[in-house]
Short mmCIF file of C-alpha atoms in Angstrom, two decimals:
data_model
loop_
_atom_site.label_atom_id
_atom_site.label_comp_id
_atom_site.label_asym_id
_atom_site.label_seq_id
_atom_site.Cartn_x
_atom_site.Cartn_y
_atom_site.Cartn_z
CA UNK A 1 -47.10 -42.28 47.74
CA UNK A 2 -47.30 -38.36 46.73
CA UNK A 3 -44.10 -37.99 49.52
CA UNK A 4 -42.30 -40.60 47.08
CA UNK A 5 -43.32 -39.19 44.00
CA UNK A 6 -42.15 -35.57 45.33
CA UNK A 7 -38.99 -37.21 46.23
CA UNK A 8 -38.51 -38.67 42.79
CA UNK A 9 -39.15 -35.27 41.36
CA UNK A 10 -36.95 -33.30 43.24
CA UNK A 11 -34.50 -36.26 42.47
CA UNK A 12 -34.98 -35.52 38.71
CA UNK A 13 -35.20 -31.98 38.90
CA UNK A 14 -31.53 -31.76 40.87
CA UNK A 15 -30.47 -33.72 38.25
CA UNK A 16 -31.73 -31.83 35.54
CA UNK A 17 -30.12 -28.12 36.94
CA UNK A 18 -27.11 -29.85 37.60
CA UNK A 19 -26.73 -31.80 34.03
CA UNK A 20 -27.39 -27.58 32.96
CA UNK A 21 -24.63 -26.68 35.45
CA UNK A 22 -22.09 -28.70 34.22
CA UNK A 23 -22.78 -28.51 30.69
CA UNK A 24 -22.48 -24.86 30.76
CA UNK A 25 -18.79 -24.12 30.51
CA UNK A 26 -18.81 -26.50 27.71
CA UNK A 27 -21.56 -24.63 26.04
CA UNK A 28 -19.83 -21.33 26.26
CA UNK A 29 -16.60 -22.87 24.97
CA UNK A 30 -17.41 -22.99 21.76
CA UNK A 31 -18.96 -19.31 21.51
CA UNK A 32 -15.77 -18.42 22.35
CA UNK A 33 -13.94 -20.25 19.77
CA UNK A 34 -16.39 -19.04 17.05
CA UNK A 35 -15.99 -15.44 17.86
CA UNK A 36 -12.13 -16.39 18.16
CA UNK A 37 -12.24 -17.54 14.80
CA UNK A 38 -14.62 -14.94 13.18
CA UNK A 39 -12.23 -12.79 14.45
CA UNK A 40 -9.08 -14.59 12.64
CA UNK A 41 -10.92 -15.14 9.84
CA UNK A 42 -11.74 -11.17 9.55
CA UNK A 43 -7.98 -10.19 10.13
CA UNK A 44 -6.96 -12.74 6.90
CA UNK A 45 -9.41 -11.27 4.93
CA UNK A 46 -8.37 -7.77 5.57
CA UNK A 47 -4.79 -8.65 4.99
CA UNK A 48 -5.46 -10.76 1.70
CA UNK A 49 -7.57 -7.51 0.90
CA UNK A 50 -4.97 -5.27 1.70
CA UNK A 51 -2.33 -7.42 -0.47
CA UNK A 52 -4.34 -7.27 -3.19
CA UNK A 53 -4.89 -3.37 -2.79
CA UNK A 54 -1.08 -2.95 -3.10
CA UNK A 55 -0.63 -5.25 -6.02
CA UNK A 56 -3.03 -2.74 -7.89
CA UNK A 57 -1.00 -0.01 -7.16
CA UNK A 58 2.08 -2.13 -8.18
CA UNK A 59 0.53 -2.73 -11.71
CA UNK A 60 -0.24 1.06 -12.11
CA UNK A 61 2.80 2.67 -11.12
CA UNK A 62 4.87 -0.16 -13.35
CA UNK A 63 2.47 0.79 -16.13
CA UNK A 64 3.20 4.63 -15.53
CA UNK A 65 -0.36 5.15 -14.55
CA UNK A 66 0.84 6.78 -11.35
CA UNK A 67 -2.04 9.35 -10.68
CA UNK A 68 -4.05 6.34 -10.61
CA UNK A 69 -1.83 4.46 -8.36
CA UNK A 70 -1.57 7.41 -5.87
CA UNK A 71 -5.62 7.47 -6.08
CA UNK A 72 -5.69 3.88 -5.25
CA UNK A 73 -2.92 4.43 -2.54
CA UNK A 74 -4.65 7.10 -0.76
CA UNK A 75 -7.83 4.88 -0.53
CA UNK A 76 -5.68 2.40 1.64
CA UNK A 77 -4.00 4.88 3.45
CA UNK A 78 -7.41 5.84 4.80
CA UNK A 79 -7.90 2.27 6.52
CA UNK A 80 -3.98 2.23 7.53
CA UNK A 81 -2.78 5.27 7.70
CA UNK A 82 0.49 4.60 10.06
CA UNK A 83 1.23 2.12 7.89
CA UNK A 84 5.30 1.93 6.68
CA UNK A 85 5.56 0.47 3.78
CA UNK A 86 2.32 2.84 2.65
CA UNK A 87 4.37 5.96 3.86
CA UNK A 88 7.21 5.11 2.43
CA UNK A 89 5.11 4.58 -1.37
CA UNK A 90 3.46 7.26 -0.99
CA UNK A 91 6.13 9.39 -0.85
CA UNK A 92 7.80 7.66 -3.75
CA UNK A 93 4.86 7.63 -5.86
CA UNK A 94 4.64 11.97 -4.87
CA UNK A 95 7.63 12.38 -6.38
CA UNK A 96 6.89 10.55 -9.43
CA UNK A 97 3.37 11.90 -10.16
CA UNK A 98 3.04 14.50 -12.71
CA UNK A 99 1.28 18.20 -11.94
CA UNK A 100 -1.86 17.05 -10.56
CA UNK A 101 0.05 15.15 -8.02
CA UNK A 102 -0.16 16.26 -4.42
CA UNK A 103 3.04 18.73 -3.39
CA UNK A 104 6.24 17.50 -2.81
CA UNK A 105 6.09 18.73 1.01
CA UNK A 106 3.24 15.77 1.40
CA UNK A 107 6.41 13.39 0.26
CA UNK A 108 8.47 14.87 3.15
CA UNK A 109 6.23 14.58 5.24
CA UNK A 110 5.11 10.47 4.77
CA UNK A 111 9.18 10.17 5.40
CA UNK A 112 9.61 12.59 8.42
CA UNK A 113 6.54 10.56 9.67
CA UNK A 114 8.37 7.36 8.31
CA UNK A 115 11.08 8.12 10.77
CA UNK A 116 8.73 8.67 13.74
CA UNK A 117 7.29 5.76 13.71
CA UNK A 118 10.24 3.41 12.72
CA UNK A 119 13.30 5.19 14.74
CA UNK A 120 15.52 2.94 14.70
CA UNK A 121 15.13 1.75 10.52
CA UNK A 122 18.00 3.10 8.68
CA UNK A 123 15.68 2.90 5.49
CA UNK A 124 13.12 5.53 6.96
CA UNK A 125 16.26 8.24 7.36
CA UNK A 126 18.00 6.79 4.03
CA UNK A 127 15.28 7.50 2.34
CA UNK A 128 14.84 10.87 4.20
CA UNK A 129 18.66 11.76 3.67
CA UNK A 130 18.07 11.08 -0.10
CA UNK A 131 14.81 13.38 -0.13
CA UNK A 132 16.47 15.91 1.43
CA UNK A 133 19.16 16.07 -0.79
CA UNK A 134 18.10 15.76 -4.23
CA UNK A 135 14.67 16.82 -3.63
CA UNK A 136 15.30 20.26 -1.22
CA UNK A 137 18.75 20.50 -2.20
CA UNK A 138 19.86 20.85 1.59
CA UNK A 139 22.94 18.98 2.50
CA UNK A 140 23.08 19.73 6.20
CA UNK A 141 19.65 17.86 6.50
CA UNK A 142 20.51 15.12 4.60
CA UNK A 143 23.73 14.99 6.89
CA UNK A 144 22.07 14.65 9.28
CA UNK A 145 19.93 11.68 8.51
CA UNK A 146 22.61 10.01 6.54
CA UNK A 147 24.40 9.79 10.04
CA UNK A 148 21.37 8.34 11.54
CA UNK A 149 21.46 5.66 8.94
CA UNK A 150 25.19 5.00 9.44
CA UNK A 151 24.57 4.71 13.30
CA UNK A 152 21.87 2.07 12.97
CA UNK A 153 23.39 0.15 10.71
CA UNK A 154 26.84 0.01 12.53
CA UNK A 155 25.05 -1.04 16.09
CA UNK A 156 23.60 -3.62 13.20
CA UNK A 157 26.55 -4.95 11.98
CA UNK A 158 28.23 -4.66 15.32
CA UNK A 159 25.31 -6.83 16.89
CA UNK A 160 25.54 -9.62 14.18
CA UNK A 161 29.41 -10.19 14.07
CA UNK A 162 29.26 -10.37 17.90
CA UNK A 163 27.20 -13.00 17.31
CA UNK A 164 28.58 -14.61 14.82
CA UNK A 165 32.02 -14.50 17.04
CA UNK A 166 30.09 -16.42 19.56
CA UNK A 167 28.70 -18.80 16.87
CA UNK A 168 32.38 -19.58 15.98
CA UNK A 169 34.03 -19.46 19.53
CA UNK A 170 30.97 -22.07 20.28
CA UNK A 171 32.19 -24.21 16.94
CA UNK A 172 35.74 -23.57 18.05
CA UNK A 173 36.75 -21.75 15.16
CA UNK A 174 39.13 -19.31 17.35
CA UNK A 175 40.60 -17.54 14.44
CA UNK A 176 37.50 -16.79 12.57
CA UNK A 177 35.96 -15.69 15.76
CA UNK A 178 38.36 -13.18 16.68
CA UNK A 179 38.25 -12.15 13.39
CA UNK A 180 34.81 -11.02 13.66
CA UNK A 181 35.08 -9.56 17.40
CA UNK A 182 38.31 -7.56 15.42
CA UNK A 183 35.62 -6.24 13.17
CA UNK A 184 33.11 -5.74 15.60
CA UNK A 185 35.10 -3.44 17.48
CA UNK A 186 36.85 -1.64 14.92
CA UNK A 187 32.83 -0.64 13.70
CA UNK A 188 31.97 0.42 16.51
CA UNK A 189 35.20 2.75 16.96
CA UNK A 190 33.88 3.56 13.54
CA UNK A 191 30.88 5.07 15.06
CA UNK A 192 32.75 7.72 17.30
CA UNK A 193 31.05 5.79 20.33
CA UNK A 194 33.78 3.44 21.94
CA UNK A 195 32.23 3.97 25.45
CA UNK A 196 28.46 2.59 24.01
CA UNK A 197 27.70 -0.38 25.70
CA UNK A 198 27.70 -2.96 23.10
CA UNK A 199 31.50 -1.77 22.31
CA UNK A 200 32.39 -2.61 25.59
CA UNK A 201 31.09 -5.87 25.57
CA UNK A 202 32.78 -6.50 22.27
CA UNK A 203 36.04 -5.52 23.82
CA UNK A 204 35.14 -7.83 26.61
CA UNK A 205 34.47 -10.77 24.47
CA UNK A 206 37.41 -10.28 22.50
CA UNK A 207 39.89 -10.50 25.64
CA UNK A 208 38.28 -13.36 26.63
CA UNK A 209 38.98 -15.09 23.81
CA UNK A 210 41.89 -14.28 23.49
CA UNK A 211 42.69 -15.79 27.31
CA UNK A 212 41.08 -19.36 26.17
CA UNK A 213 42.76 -22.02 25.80
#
């Protein structure tokens, strides 16, 4: 009789661990999910926070209050301080501010970093170019950003009426499609580049096209 009730025990105890075996994936699942969502629940409030942040600045600069809007600016730039659209007020609000204001070479310096960390945005050198121009009064600077600007936006427009050719071709809408592949090429003979890649295959598309029937 003990041998059966030791049986029946070790029957009920193998049970037991393996009832706590397979229950604990399921267990951990939803750990994870809760520190999943704790996490996305943190970012949202740090964004709504953020947003809010911004719209005070907003409401200060609109109501010419702009040493208080820079002091309220450079309290978020402390959390985000890569941030563009942060840079780029920054340096708008510099050059706004009155004497107590930082200098004007902190303005510069939120664009030049503007540009650095969005390359390939012709707003970061548009707004550099204009800086540089009617701020320092130096032309061959602003030159030289203003044709950084024109670049990226040509390779811009190039890109979209490509695409829009293919849109039309695909529609077959010949005419308006060559159209665009016309002006697609002829902007990127603009640029001074007509070896770049993207002329090519614009010059490529557009014989095509011109072969279908």
């Amino acid at each position: 009789e003990k041998q059966k009730e030791g049986k029946k025990k070790m029957k009920t105890i193998g049970k037991v661990e393996t009832a706590r075996t397979e229950c604990t994936p399921d267990e951990k699942a939803p750990r994870t999910s809760g520190t999943t969502a704790g996490k996305s629940e943190e970012t949202r409030f740090m964004k709504t926070k953020l947003e809010k942040a911004i719209e005070r600045v907003h409401r200060a600069e609109k109501a010419g209050r702009i040493d208080q809007a820079l002091a309220e600016l450079d309290g978020l730039m402390g959390f985000s301080p890569e941030n563009p659209a942060l840079l780029m007020l920054r340096a708008e609000l510099i050059q706004l501010g009155s004497e107590n204001a930082p200098p004007l070479a902190e303005a510069k310096e939120c664009l030049r970093h503007l540009t650095e960390l969005e390359s390939e945005s012709p707003m970061a050198w548009l707004e550099l170019a204009h800086f540089s121009l009617a701020v320092e009064d130096d032309a061959k600077a602003a030159l030289f950003s203003f044709d950084k600007a024109i670049r990226i936006c040509q390779e811009m427009l190039t890109d979209a009426l490509a695409g829009k050719a293919k849109a039309l071709a695909e529609l077959r809408q010949r005419e308006e499609a060559l159209a665009c592949l016309a002006k697609a090429y002829w902007v990127q003979n603009q640029a001074g580049d007509s070896t770049a890649s993207n002329g090519t295959d614009v010059l490529k598309s557009l014989e095509e096209l011109r072969l279908a029937d």
